[in-house]
């Protein structure tokens, strides 16, 4: 790789040339990053510590939270440094590592969202078989398969990109190492890479989205047959947060990657990348926590226990002394 690639580092192009705007972006993105981390970590802790939430749906949600934590941690810290520093470089190896994890986490989330759709389909369309079908073994297999598939797909895509010759302009018109900006800097023929990216997009985006579409078409059909309005509302409410997250993720990902190379626009791509790398991971824990009564109850129980424990300990201490 060293022989083919004369470029040893890349330089990120600034989001804005105005210092005040960069300072404002630093504050806003920092707040969103902290909110995302705290929200996703809190969901993971709540699911872990509450036996009532040890169900397939919350098992998938906790894994989605882990994906969001990893995704934001791969992109945002470097983005924040670039907003304040004059040195906006990243080494070739560092860029390759960032690219690998970014590509890996995207498919992982796609497959997890598809697994969640199957979970909701089984729960609503086949409630009597739900416990048997969505057993612990299947849930672990779906989650493990999502992570392994993402890591392997990323290994192939990243290998194809980093072996390209980069010998000209090293200014990366983006705020993290992504596929399209890197391909635009390559000196050699990128046609095979573009074919590989297109094939990966079909596998990663279209196939899971079709599975989700089929699952929810059957879910809607089943719910509409329910005679009780209260039961229909309850069934819809269990799917609403998942549908919102799917819309946010697939909407931005499709606009970013499922389009011809001729329509590549760095400014628009920066905005889309900012949306799915910062905004979406921040909104996800808020959406799940606001729409889930189980998480509300578990969180209130944790707060109540933590507030009562010191008082009980102090009371017991006083009684012991007496």
PDB file of C-alpha atoms in Angstrom:
ATOM      1  CA  UNK A   1       0.000   0.000   0.000  1.00  0.00           C
ATOM      2  CA  UNK A   2       2.850   2.363   0.688  1.00  0.00           C
ATOM      3  CA  UNK A   3       4.182   1.938  -2.864  1.00  0.00           C
ATOM      4  CA  UNK A   4       0.888   2.684  -4.548  1.00  0.00           C
ATOM      5  CA  UNK A   5      -0.213   5.501  -2.281  1.00  0.00           C
ATOM      6  CA  UNK A   6       1.986   8.548  -2.255  1.00  0.00           C
ATOM      7  CA  UNK A   7      -0.555  10.345  -0.057  1.00  0.00           C
ATOM      8  CA  UNK A   8       0.286   9.751   3.583  1.00  0.00           C
ATOM      9  CA  UNK A   9      -2.437  11.953   5.052  1.00  0.00           C
ATOM     10  CA  UNK A  10      -5.662  13.738   4.163  1.00  0.00           C
ATOM     11  CA  UNK A  11      -6.789  17.244   5.060  1.00  0.00           C
ATOM     12  CA  UNK A  12     -10.445  17.820   5.941  1.00  0.00           C
ATOM     13  CA  UNK A  13     -12.065  20.846   4.342  1.00  0.00           C
ATOM     14  CA  UNK A  14     -13.727  23.026   6.972  1.00  0.00           C
ATOM     15  CA  UNK A  15     -17.503  22.961   7.382  1.00  0.00           C
ATOM     16  CA  UNK A  16     -17.478  26.766   7.385  1.00  0.00           C
ATOM     17  CA  UNK A  17     -14.847  29.472   6.915  1.00  0.00           C
ATOM     18  CA  UNK A  18     -16.514  31.716   9.506  1.00  0.00           C
ATOM     19  CA  UNK A  19     -14.932  31.332  12.979  1.00  0.00           C
ATOM     20  CA  UNK A  20     -18.126  32.331  14.791  1.00  0.00           C
ATOM     21  CA  UNK A  21     -20.173  29.751  12.908  1.00  0.00           C
ATOM     22  CA  UNK A  22     -17.531  27.111  13.600  1.00  0.00           C
ATOM     23  CA  UNK A  23     -17.699  27.969  17.291  1.00  0.00           C
ATOM     24  CA  UNK A  24     -21.484  27.710  17.239  1.00  0.00           C
ATOM     25  CA  UNK A  25     -21.293  24.365  15.424  1.00  0.00           C
ATOM     26  CA  UNK A  26     -18.789  23.130  18.006  1.00  0.00           C
ATOM     27  CA  UNK A  27     -21.182  23.942  20.856  1.00  0.00           C
ATOM     28  CA  UNK A  28     -24.256  22.489  19.128  1.00  0.00           C
ATOM     29  CA  UNK A  29     -22.530  19.287  17.981  1.00  0.00           C
ATOM     30  CA  UNK A  30     -20.897  18.839  21.429  1.00  0.00           C
ATOM     31  CA  UNK A  31     -24.291  19.100  23.152  1.00  0.00           C
ATOM     32  CA  UNK A  32     -25.833  16.626  20.713  1.00  0.00           C
ATOM     33  CA  UNK A  33     -22.901  14.226  21.123  1.00  0.00           C
ATOM     34  CA  UNK A  34     -23.148  14.290  24.922  1.00  0.00           C
ATOM     35  CA  UNK A  35     -26.934  13.898  24.726  1.00  0.00           C
ATOM     36  CA  UNK A  36     -26.556  10.954  22.360  1.00  0.00           C
ATOM     37  CA  UNK A  37     -23.958   9.238  24.541  1.00  0.00           C
ATOM     38  CA  UNK A  38     -25.911   9.746  27.768  1.00  0.00           C
ATOM     39  CA  UNK A  39     -29.218   8.686  26.217  1.00  0.00           C
ATOM     40  CA  UNK A  40     -27.879   5.547  24.576  1.00  0.00           C
ATOM     41  CA  UNK A  41     -25.808   4.525  27.616  1.00  0.00           C
ATOM     42  CA  UNK A  42     -28.842   5.089  29.858  1.00  0.00           C
ATOM     43  CA  UNK A  43     -31.026   2.879  27.661  1.00  0.00           C
ATOM     44  CA  UNK A  44     -28.380   0.139  27.768  1.00  0.00           C
ATOM     45  CA  UNK A  45     -28.160   0.346  31.575  1.00  0.00           C
ATOM     46  CA  UNK A  46     -31.946   0.353  32.032  1.00  0.00           C
ATOM     47  CA  UNK A  47     -32.407  -2.679  29.786  1.00  0.00           C
ATOM     48  CA  UNK A  48     -29.546  -4.501  31.483  1.00  0.00           C
ATOM     49  CA  UNK A  49     -30.685  -3.891  35.069  1.00  0.00           C
ATOM     50  CA  UNK A  50     -34.430  -4.460  34.641  1.00  0.00           C
ATOM     51  CA  UNK A  51     -35.571  -8.079  34.191  1.00  0.00           C
ATOM     52  CA  UNK A  52     -38.930  -6.815  32.890  1.00  0.00           C
ATOM     53  CA  UNK A  53     -37.088  -5.441  29.833  1.00  0.00           C
ATOM     54  CA  UNK A  54     -35.269  -8.684  29.062  1.00  0.00           C
ATOM     55  CA  UNK A  55     -37.333  -9.235  25.915  1.00  0.00           C
ATOM     56  CA  UNK A  56     -36.339  -9.505  22.231  1.00  0.00           C
ATOM     57  CA  UNK A  57     -37.496  -5.960  21.403  1.00  0.00           C
ATOM     58  CA  UNK A  58     -35.386  -4.319  24.109  1.00  0.00           C
ATOM     59  CA  UNK A  59     -32.464  -6.624  23.355  1.00  0.00           C
ATOM     60  CA  UNK A  60     -32.468  -5.237  19.805  1.00  0.00           C
ATOM     61  CA  UNK A  61     -32.917  -1.662  21.076  1.00  0.00           C
ATOM     62  CA  UNK A  62     -29.908  -1.982  23.400  1.00  0.00           C
ATOM     63  CA  UNK A  63     -27.806  -3.192  20.463  1.00  0.00           C
ATOM     64  CA  UNK A  64     -28.992  -0.247  18.360  1.00  0.00           C
ATOM     65  CA  UNK A  65     -27.901   2.022  21.201  1.00  0.00           C
ATOM     66  CA  UNK A  66     -24.467   0.377  21.112  1.00  0.00           C
ATOM     67  CA  UNK A  67     -24.270   0.976  17.347  1.00  0.00           C
ATOM     68  CA  UNK A  68     -25.132   4.658  17.859  1.00  0.00           C
ATOM     69  CA  UNK A  69     -22.511   5.021  20.610  1.00  0.00           C
ATOM     70  CA  UNK A  70     -19.837   3.521  18.353  1.00  0.00           C
ATOM     71  CA  UNK A  71     -20.921   5.493  15.284  1.00  0.00           C
ATOM     72  CA  UNK A  72     -20.865   8.885  16.991  1.00  0.00           C
ATOM     73  CA  UNK A  73     -17.585   8.099  18.762  1.00  0.00           C
ATOM     74  CA  UNK A  74     -15.911   7.243  15.447  1.00  0.00           C
ATOM     75  CA  UNK A  75     -16.908  10.507  13.742  1.00  0.00           C
ATOM     76  CA  UNK A  76     -17.781  13.319  16.142  1.00  0.00           C
ATOM     77  CA  UNK A  77     -14.631  13.680  18.322  1.00  0.00           C
ATOM     78  CA  UNK A  78     -12.434  14.234  15.248  1.00  0.00           C
ATOM     79  CA  UNK A  79     -15.070  16.558  13.804  1.00  0.00           C
ATOM     80  CA  UNK A  80     -15.014  18.668  16.992  1.00  0.00           C
ATOM     81  CA  UNK A  81     -11.210  18.831  16.960  1.00  0.00           C
ATOM     82  CA  UNK A  82     -11.282  20.023  13.340  1.00  0.00           C
ATOM     83  CA  UNK A  83     -13.717  22.806  14.238  1.00  0.00           C
ATOM     84  CA  UNK A  84     -11.272  24.312  16.742  1.00  0.00           C
ATOM     85  CA  UNK A  85      -7.870  23.318  15.361  1.00  0.00           C
ATOM     86  CA  UNK A  86      -5.886  24.673  12.447  1.00  0.00           C
ATOM     87  CA  UNK A  87      -4.447  21.189  11.893  1.00  0.00           C
ATOM     88  CA  UNK A  88      -7.268  19.252  10.238  1.00  0.00           C
ATOM     89  CA  UNK A  89      -5.180  16.353   8.961  1.00  0.00           C
ATOM     90  CA  UNK A  90      -5.760  12.642   9.414  1.00  0.00           C
ATOM     91  CA  UNK A  91      -3.208   9.959   8.575  1.00  0.00           C
ATOM     92  CA  UNK A  92      -3.894   7.478   5.780  1.00  0.00           C
ATOM     93  CA  UNK A  93      -4.069   4.672   8.346  1.00  0.00           C
ATOM     94  CA  UNK A  94      -6.364   6.680  10.592  1.00  0.00           C
ATOM     95  CA  UNK A  95      -8.636   7.461   7.660  1.00  0.00           C
ATOM     96  CA  UNK A  96      -8.752   3.771   6.684  1.00  0.00           C
ATOM     97  CA  UNK A  97      -9.654   2.798  10.264  1.00  0.00           C
ATOM     98  CA  UNK A  98     -12.402   5.425  10.452  1.00  0.00           C
ATOM     99  CA  UNK A  99     -13.765   4.304   7.085  1.00  0.00           C
ATOM    100  CA  UNK A 100     -13.779   0.656   8.182  1.00  0.00           C
ATOM    101  CA  UNK A 101     -15.844   1.281  11.311  1.00  0.00           C
ATOM    102  CA  UNK A 102     -18.220   3.657   9.534  1.00  0.00           C
ATOM    103  CA  UNK A 103     -18.941   1.131   6.796  1.00  0.00           C
ATOM    104  CA  UNK A 104     -19.296  -1.676   9.352  1.00  0.00           C
ATOM    105  CA  UNK A 105     -21.761   0.139  11.604  1.00  0.00           C
ATOM    106  CA  UNK A 106     -24.105   1.203   8.786  1.00  0.00           C
ATOM    107  CA  UNK A 107     -24.999  -2.345   7.612  1.00  0.00           C
ATOM    108  CA  UNK A 108     -25.164  -3.524  11.219  1.00  0.00           C
ATOM    109  CA  UNK A 109     -27.886  -0.976  11.949  1.00  0.00           C
ATOM    110  CA  UNK A 110     -29.740  -1.880   8.730  1.00  0.00           C
ATOM    111  CA  UNK A 111     -29.825  -5.570   9.656  1.00  0.00           C
ATOM    112  CA  UNK A 112     -30.806  -4.835  13.272  1.00  0.00           C
ATOM    113  CA  UNK A 113     -33.725  -2.687  12.111  1.00  0.00           C
ATOM    114  CA  UNK A 114     -34.846  -5.535   9.835  1.00  0.00           C
ATOM    115  CA  UNK A 115     -34.586  -7.973  12.766  1.00  0.00           C
ATOM    116  CA  UNK A 116     -36.723  -5.628  14.864  1.00  0.00           C
ATOM    117  CA  UNK A 117     -39.341  -5.523  12.089  1.00  0.00           C
ATOM    118  CA  UNK A 118     -39.462  -9.341  12.101  1.00  0.00           C
ATOM    119  CA  UNK A 119     -39.817  -9.258  15.892  1.00  0.00           C
ATOM    120  CA  UNK A 120     -42.814  -6.880  15.651  1.00  0.00           C
ATOM    121  CA  UNK A 121     -44.303  -8.962  12.829  1.00  0.00           C
ATOM    122  CA  UNK A 122     -44.116 -12.115  14.956  1.00  0.00           C
ATOM    123  CA  UNK A 123     -45.489 -10.375  18.054  1.00  0.00           C
ATOM    124  CA  UNK A 124     -48.523  -8.881  16.298  1.00  0.00           C
ATOM    125  CA  UNK A 125     -49.297 -11.388  13.529  1.00  0.00           C
ATOM    126  CA  UNK A 126     -48.428 -14.577  15.442  1.00  0.00           C
ATOM    127  CA  UNK A 127     -48.764 -13.694  19.156  1.00  0.00           C
ATOM    128  CA  UNK A 128     -49.382 -17.288  20.291  1.00  0.00           C
ATOM    129  CA  UNK A 129     -46.133 -18.446  18.692  1.00  0.00           C
ATOM    130  CA  UNK A 130     -44.088 -15.378  19.658  1.00  0.00           C
ATOM    131  CA  UNK A 131     -42.302 -16.854  22.695  1.00  0.00           C
ATOM    132  CA  UNK A 132     -41.425 -20.017  20.776  1.00  0.00           C
ATOM    133  CA  UNK A 133     -40.264 -18.256  17.594  1.00  0.00           C
ATOM    134  CA  UNK A 134     -38.385 -15.320  19.149  1.00  0.00           C
ATOM    135  CA  UNK A 135     -36.398 -17.423  21.588  1.00  0.00           C
ATOM    136  CA  UNK A 136     -33.049 -16.417  23.072  1.00  0.00           C
ATOM    137  CA  UNK A 137     -31.077 -18.474  20.563  1.00  0.00           C
ATOM    138  CA  UNK A 138     -32.699 -16.805  17.534  1.00  0.00           C
ATOM    139  CA  UNK A 139     -32.265 -13.317  19.021  1.00  0.00           C
ATOM    140  CA  UNK A 140     -28.569 -13.915  19.660  1.00  0.00           C
ATOM    141  CA  UNK A 141     -28.155 -15.314  16.140  1.00  0.00           C
ATOM    142  CA  UNK A 142     -29.887 -12.287  14.561  1.00  0.00           C
ATOM    143  CA  UNK A 143     -27.781  -9.807  16.535  1.00  0.00           C
ATOM    144  CA  UNK A 144     -24.516 -11.707  16.009  1.00  0.00           C
ATOM    145  CA  UNK A 145     -25.289 -12.078  12.305  1.00  0.00           C
ATOM    146  CA  UNK A 146     -25.945  -8.327  12.025  1.00  0.00           C
ATOM    147  CA  UNK A 147     -22.599  -7.423  13.616  1.00  0.00           C
ATOM    148  CA  UNK A 148     -20.551 -10.061  11.763  1.00  0.00           C
ATOM    149  CA  UNK A 149     -22.151  -9.195   8.403  1.00  0.00           C
ATOM    150  CA  UNK A 150     -21.374  -5.508   8.902  1.00  0.00           C
ATOM    151  CA  UNK A 151     -17.748  -6.205   9.850  1.00  0.00           C
ATOM    152  CA  UNK A 152     -17.166  -8.555   6.902  1.00  0.00           C
ATOM    153  CA  UNK A 153     -18.842  -6.291   4.339  1.00  0.00           C
ATOM    154  CA  UNK A 154     -16.766  -3.394   5.617  1.00  0.00           C
ATOM    155  CA  UNK A 155     -13.568  -5.433   5.340  1.00  0.00           C
ATOM    156  CA  UNK A 156     -14.224  -6.010   1.629  1.00  0.00           C
ATOM    157  CA  UNK A 157     -15.246  -2.421   0.850  1.00  0.00           C
ATOM    158  CA  UNK A 158     -12.436  -0.825   2.857  1.00  0.00           C
ATOM    159  CA  UNK A 159      -9.808  -3.122   1.288  1.00  0.00           C
ATOM    160  CA  UNK A 160     -10.962  -2.134  -2.208  1.00  0.00           C
ATOM    161  CA  UNK A 161     -10.713   1.578  -1.377  1.00  0.00           C
ATOM    162  CA  UNK A 162      -7.409   1.712   0.529  1.00  0.00           C
ATOM    163  CA  UNK A 163      -5.606  -0.204  -2.219  1.00  0.00           C
ATOM    164  CA  UNK A 164      -6.435   2.531  -4.749  1.00  0.00           C
ATOM    165  CA  UNK A 165      -3.629   4.977  -5.653  1.00  0.00           C
ATOM    166  CA  UNK A 166      -3.985   8.392  -3.975  1.00  0.00           C
ATOM    167  CA  UNK A 167      -1.305  10.566  -5.514  1.00  0.00           C
ATOM    168  CA  UNK A 168      -2.907  13.973  -6.184  1.00  0.00           C
ATOM    169  CA  UNK A 169      -5.023  16.380  -4.163  1.00  0.00           C
ATOM    170  CA  UNK A 170      -5.326  15.215  -0.545  1.00  0.00           C
ATOM    171  CA  UNK A 171      -8.037  17.682   0.523  1.00  0.00           C
ATOM    172  CA  UNK A 172     -11.044  15.659   1.648  1.00  0.00           C
ATOM    173  CA  UNK A 173     -14.192  17.719   1.139  1.00  0.00           C
ATOM    174  CA  UNK A 174     -15.982  16.148   4.082  1.00  0.00           C
ATOM    175  CA  UNK A 175     -15.690  16.044   7.850  1.00  0.00           C
ATOM    176  CA  UNK A 176     -14.958  12.315   8.104  1.00  0.00           C
ATOM    177  CA  UNK A 177     -13.569   9.628   5.797  1.00  0.00           C
ATOM    178  CA  UNK A 178     -16.463   8.396   3.696  1.00  0.00           C
ATOM    179  CA  UNK A 179     -16.652   6.317   0.512  1.00  0.00           C
ATOM    180  CA  UNK A 180     -17.669   8.909  -2.076  1.00  0.00           C
ATOM    181  CA  UNK A 181     -15.234  11.696  -1.040  1.00  0.00           C
ATOM    182  CA  UNK A 182     -12.345   9.205  -0.993  1.00  0.00           C
ATOM    183  CA  UNK A 183     -13.206   7.754  -4.397  1.00  0.00           C
ATOM    184  CA  UNK A 184     -13.227  11.284  -5.830  1.00  0.00           C
ATOM    185  CA  UNK A 185      -9.578  11.705  -4.734  1.00  0.00           C
ATOM    186  CA  UNK A 186      -8.310   8.416  -6.173  1.00  0.00           C
ATOM    187  CA  UNK A 187      -5.919   8.641  -9.131  1.00  0.00           C
ATOM    188  CA  UNK A 188      -6.735   5.271 -10.677  1.00  0.00           C
ATOM    189  CA  UNK A 189      -9.806   3.661 -12.189  1.00  0.00           C
ATOM    190  CA  UNK A 190     -12.604   3.454  -9.613  1.00  0.00           C
ATOM    191  CA  UNK A 191     -15.208   1.681 -11.771  1.00  0.00           C
ATOM    192  CA  UNK A 192     -14.829  -1.609  -9.884  1.00  0.00           C
ATOM    193  CA  UNK A 193     -15.186   0.228  -6.590  1.00  0.00           C
ATOM    194  CA  UNK A 194     -18.342   1.943  -7.789  1.00  0.00           C
ATOM    195  CA  UNK A 195     -19.805  -1.408  -8.849  1.00  0.00           C
ATOM    196  CA  UNK A 196     -18.883  -2.891  -5.458  1.00  0.00           C
ATOM    197  CA  UNK A 197     -20.461   0.062  -3.625  1.00  0.00           C
ATOM    198  CA  UNK A 198     -23.652  -0.233  -5.710  1.00  0.00           C
ATOM    199  CA  UNK A 199     -23.868  -3.978  -5.050  1.00  0.00           C
ATOM    200  CA  UNK A 200     -23.290  -3.396  -1.329  1.00  0.00           C
ATOM    201  CA  UNK A 201     -26.019  -0.723  -1.245  1.00  0.00           C
ATOM    202  CA  UNK A 202     -28.485  -3.161  -2.811  1.00  0.00           C
ATOM    203  CA  UNK A 203     -27.571  -5.803  -0.243  1.00  0.00           C
ATOM    204  CA  UNK A 204     -27.419  -3.462   2.737  1.00  0.00           C
ATOM    205  CA  UNK A 205     -30.248  -1.005   2.050  1.00  0.00           C
ATOM    206  CA  UNK A 206     -32.724  -2.426  -0.462  1.00  0.00           C
ATOM    207  CA  UNK A 207     -32.994  -6.014   0.802  1.00  0.00           C
ATOM    208  CA  UNK A 208     -33.508  -5.129   4.506  1.00  0.00           C
ATOM    209  CA  UNK A 209     -35.896  -2.311   3.541  1.00  0.00           C
ATOM    210  CA  UNK A 210     -37.951  -4.762   1.455  1.00  0.00           C
ATOM    211  CA  UNK A 211     -38.085  -7.159   4.409  1.00  0.00           C
ATOM    212  CA  UNK A 212     -39.211  -4.298   6.630  1.00  0.00           C
ATOM    213  CA  UNK A 213     -41.825  -3.220   4.079  1.00  0.00           C
ATOM    214  CA  UNK A 214     -43.260  -6.753   3.795  1.00  0.00           C
ATOM    215  CA  UNK A 215     -43.290  -7.165   7.586  1.00  0.00           C
ATOM    216  CA  UNK A 216     -45.123  -3.898   8.183  1.00  0.00           C
ATOM    217  CA  UNK A 217     -47.614  -4.464   5.371  1.00  0.00           C
ATOM    218  CA  UNK A 218     -48.645  -7.680   7.129  1.00  0.00           C
ATOM    219  CA  UNK A 219     -48.596  -5.911  10.513  1.00  0.00           C
ATOM    220  CA  UNK A 220     -50.899  -3.141   9.273  1.00  0.00           C
ATOM    221  CA  UNK A 221     -53.217  -5.703   7.669  1.00  0.00           C
ATOM    222  CA  UNK A 222     -53.435  -7.627  10.941  1.00  0.00           C
ATOM    223  CA  UNK A 223     -53.991  -4.517  13.076  1.00  0.00           C
ATOM    224  CA  UNK A 224     -56.815  -3.272  10.859  1.00  0.00           C
ATOM    225  CA  UNK A 225     -58.646  -6.548  11.469  1.00  0.00           C
ATOM    226  CA  UNK A 226     -58.660  -5.934  15.236  1.00  0.00           C
ATOM    227  CA  UNK A 227     -62.148  -4.851  16.300  1.00  0.00           C
ATOM    228  CA  UNK A 228     -61.171  -3.101  19.552  1.00  0.00           C
ATOM    229  CA  UNK A 229     -59.973   0.487  19.035  1.00  0.00           C
ATOM    230  CA  UNK A 230     -57.941   0.287  22.243  1.00  0.00           C
ATOM    231  CA  UNK A 231     -56.169  -2.870  21.091  1.00  0.00           C
ATOM    232  CA  UNK A 232     -55.471  -1.320  17.666  1.00  0.00           C
ATOM    233  CA  UNK A 233     -53.923   1.740  19.321  1.00  0.00           C
ATOM    234  CA  UNK A 234     -51.806  -0.455  21.600  1.00  0.00           C
ATOM    235  CA  UNK A 235     -50.574  -2.506  18.634  1.00  0.00           C
ATOM    236  CA  UNK A 236     -49.699   0.600  16.609  1.00  0.00           C
ATOM    237  CA  UNK A 237     -47.919   2.213  19.579  1.00  0.00           C
ATOM    238  CA  UNK A 238     -45.530  -0.749  19.885  1.00  0.00           C
ATOM    239  CA  UNK A 239     -44.372  -0.119  16.293  1.00  0.00           C
ATOM    240  CA  UNK A 240     -44.404   3.695  16.097  1.00  0.00           C
ATOM    241  CA  UNK A 241     -40.948   4.352  17.575  1.00  0.00           C
ATOM    242  CA  UNK A 242     -39.396   1.705  15.333  1.00  0.00           C
ATOM    243  CA  UNK A 243     -41.056   3.215  12.254  1.00  0.00           C
ATOM    244  CA  UNK A 244     -39.785   6.706  13.119  1.00  0.00           C
ATOM    245  CA  UNK A 245     -36.213   5.433  13.530  1.00  0.00           C
ATOM    246  CA  UNK A 246     -36.458   3.480  10.253  1.00  0.00           C
ATOM    247  CA  UNK A 247     -37.672   6.591   8.417  1.00  0.00           C
ATOM    248  CA  UNK A 248     -34.844   8.745   9.797  1.00  0.00           C
ATOM    249  CA  UNK A 249     -32.108   6.212   9.088  1.00  0.00           C
ATOM    250  CA  UNK A 250     -33.199   4.863   5.707  1.00  0.00           C
ATOM    251  CA  UNK A 251     -34.293   8.280   4.466  1.00  0.00           C
ATOM    252  CA  UNK A 252     -30.886   9.886   5.011  1.00  0.00           C
ATOM    253  CA  UNK A 253     -28.915   6.759   3.998  1.00  0.00           C
ATOM    254  CA  UNK A 254     -30.880   6.345   0.752  1.00  0.00           C
ATOM    255  CA  UNK A 255     -30.450  10.006  -0.154  1.00  0.00           C
ATOM    256  CA  UNK A 256     -26.718   9.677   0.527  1.00  0.00           C
ATOM    257  CA  UNK A 257     -25.824   6.406  -1.185  1.00  0.00           C
ATOM    258  CA  UNK A 258     -28.639   5.268  -3.502  1.00  0.00           C
ATOM    259  CA  UNK A 259     -28.076   7.809  -6.253  1.00  0.00           C
ATOM    260  CA  UNK A 260     -25.833   8.090  -9.326  1.00  0.00           C
ATOM    261  CA  UNK A 261     -22.278   9.409  -9.023  1.00  0.00           C
ATOM    262  CA  UNK A 262     -23.137  12.301 -11.366  1.00  0.00           C
ATOM    263  CA  UNK A 263     -25.396  13.793  -8.687  1.00  0.00           C
ATOM    264  CA  UNK A 264     -22.563  14.018  -6.134  1.00  0.00           C
ATOM    265  CA  UNK A 265     -22.754  17.374  -4.377  1.00  0.00           C
ATOM    266  CA  UNK A 266     -20.226  17.895  -1.541  1.00  0.00           C
ATOM    267  CA  UNK A 267     -22.317  20.543   0.249  1.00  0.00           C
ATOM    268  CA  UNK A 268     -25.495  18.473   0.198  1.00  0.00           C
ATOM    269  CA  UNK A 269     -23.593  15.336   1.194  1.00  0.00           C
ATOM    270  CA  UNK A 270     -22.070  17.152   4.162  1.00  0.00           C
ATOM    271  CA  UNK A 271     -25.532  18.122   5.363  1.00  0.00           C
ATOM    272  CA  UNK A 272     -26.871  14.576   4.925  1.00  0.00           C
ATOM    273  CA  UNK A 273     -23.817  13.093   6.634  1.00  0.00           C
ATOM    274  CA  UNK A 274     -24.218  15.544   9.521  1.00  0.00           C
ATOM    275  CA  UNK A 275     -27.848  14.478   9.835  1.00  0.00           C
ATOM    276  CA  UNK A 276     -27.317  10.715  10.002  1.00  0.00           C
ATOM    277  CA  UNK A 277     -24.042  10.879  11.961  1.00  0.00           C
ATOM    278  CA  UNK A 278     -25.106  13.445  14.595  1.00  0.00           C
ATOM    279  CA  UNK A 279     -28.838  14.161  14.549  1.00  0.00           C
ATOM    280  CA  UNK A 280     -30.206  10.621  14.120  1.00  0.00           C
ATOM    281  CA  UNK A 281     -28.130   9.008  16.941  1.00  0.00           C
ATOM    282  CA  UNK A 282     -29.233  11.878  19.210  1.00  0.00           C
ATOM    283  CA  UNK A 283     -32.913  11.433  18.377  1.00  0.00           C
ATOM    284  CA  UNK A 284     -32.990   7.630  18.603  1.00  0.00           C
ATOM    285  CA  UNK A 285     -32.798   7.283  22.429  1.00  0.00           C
ATOM    286  CA  UNK A 286     -35.242  10.179  22.810  1.00  0.00           C
ATOM    287  CA  UNK A 287     -37.720   8.502  20.448  1.00  0.00           C
ATOM    288  CA  UNK A 288     -37.459   5.119  22.161  1.00  0.00           C
ATOM    289  CA  UNK A 289     -37.656   6.539  25.671  1.00  0.00           C
ATOM    290  CA  UNK A 290     -40.593   8.847  24.912  1.00  0.00           C
ATOM    291  CA  UNK A 291     -42.606   6.139  23.137  1.00  0.00           C
ATOM    292  CA  UNK A 292     -41.944   3.309  25.596  1.00  0.00           C
ATOM    293  CA  UNK A 293     -43.979   3.108  28.792  1.00  0.00           C
ATOM    294  CA  UNK A 294     -41.839   0.184  29.940  1.00  0.00           C
ATOM    295  CA  UNK A 295     -38.681   2.318  29.823  1.00  0.00           C
ATOM    296  CA  UNK A 296     -40.539   5.127  31.652  1.00  0.00           C
ATOM    297  CA  UNK A 297     -41.545   2.727  34.435  1.00  0.00           C
ATOM    298  CA  UNK A 298     -38.082   1.194  34.672  1.00  0.00           C
ATOM    299  CA  UNK A 299     -36.431   4.632  34.813  1.00  0.00           C
ATOM    300  CA  UNK A 300     -38.825   5.853  37.528  1.00  0.00           C
ATOM    301  CA  UNK A 301     -38.183   2.669  39.499  1.00  0.00           C
ATOM    302  CA  UNK A 302     -34.413   3.175  39.264  1.00  0.00           C
ATOM    303  CA  UNK A 303     -34.666   6.816  40.357  1.00  0.00           C
ATOM    304  CA  UNK A 304     -36.976   5.897  43.239  1.00  0.00           C
ATOM    305  CA  UNK A 305     -34.683   3.098  44.420  1.00  0.00           C
ATOM    306  CA  UNK A 306     -31.606   5.333  44.251  1.00  0.00           C
ATOM    307  CA  UNK A 307     -33.350   8.099  46.180  1.00  0.00           C
ATOM    308  CA  UNK A 308     -34.707   5.752  48.872  1.00  0.00           C
ATOM    309  CA  UNK A 309     -31.586   3.626  49.389  1.00  0.00           C
ATOM    310  CA  UNK A 310     -29.510   6.338  51.200  1.00  0.00           C
ATOM    311  CA  UNK A 311     -32.488   7.119  53.459  1.00  0.00           C
ATOM    312  CA  UNK A 312     -32.987   3.440  54.314  1.00  0.00           C
ATOM    313  CA  UNK A 313     -29.290   3.039  54.991  1.00  0.00           C
ATOM    314  CA  UNK A 314     -29.297   6.083  57.269  1.00  0.00           C
ATOM    315  CA  UNK A 315     -32.368   4.767  59.119  1.00  0.00           C
ATOM    316  CA  UNK A 316     -30.826   1.333  59.602  1.00  0.00           C
ATOM    317  CA  UNK A 317     -27.613   2.954  60.841  1.00  0.00           C
ATOM    318  CA  UNK A 318     -29.530   4.973  63.417  1.00  0.00           C
ATOM    319  CA  UNK A 319     -31.477   1.928  64.578  1.00  0.00           C
ATOM    320  CA  UNK A 320     -28.236  -0.054  64.890  1.00  0.00           C
ATOM    321  CA  UNK A 321     -26.663   2.677  67.038  1.00  0.00           C
ATOM    322  CA  UNK A 322     -29.761   2.838  69.198  1.00  0.00           C
TER     323      UNK A 322
END
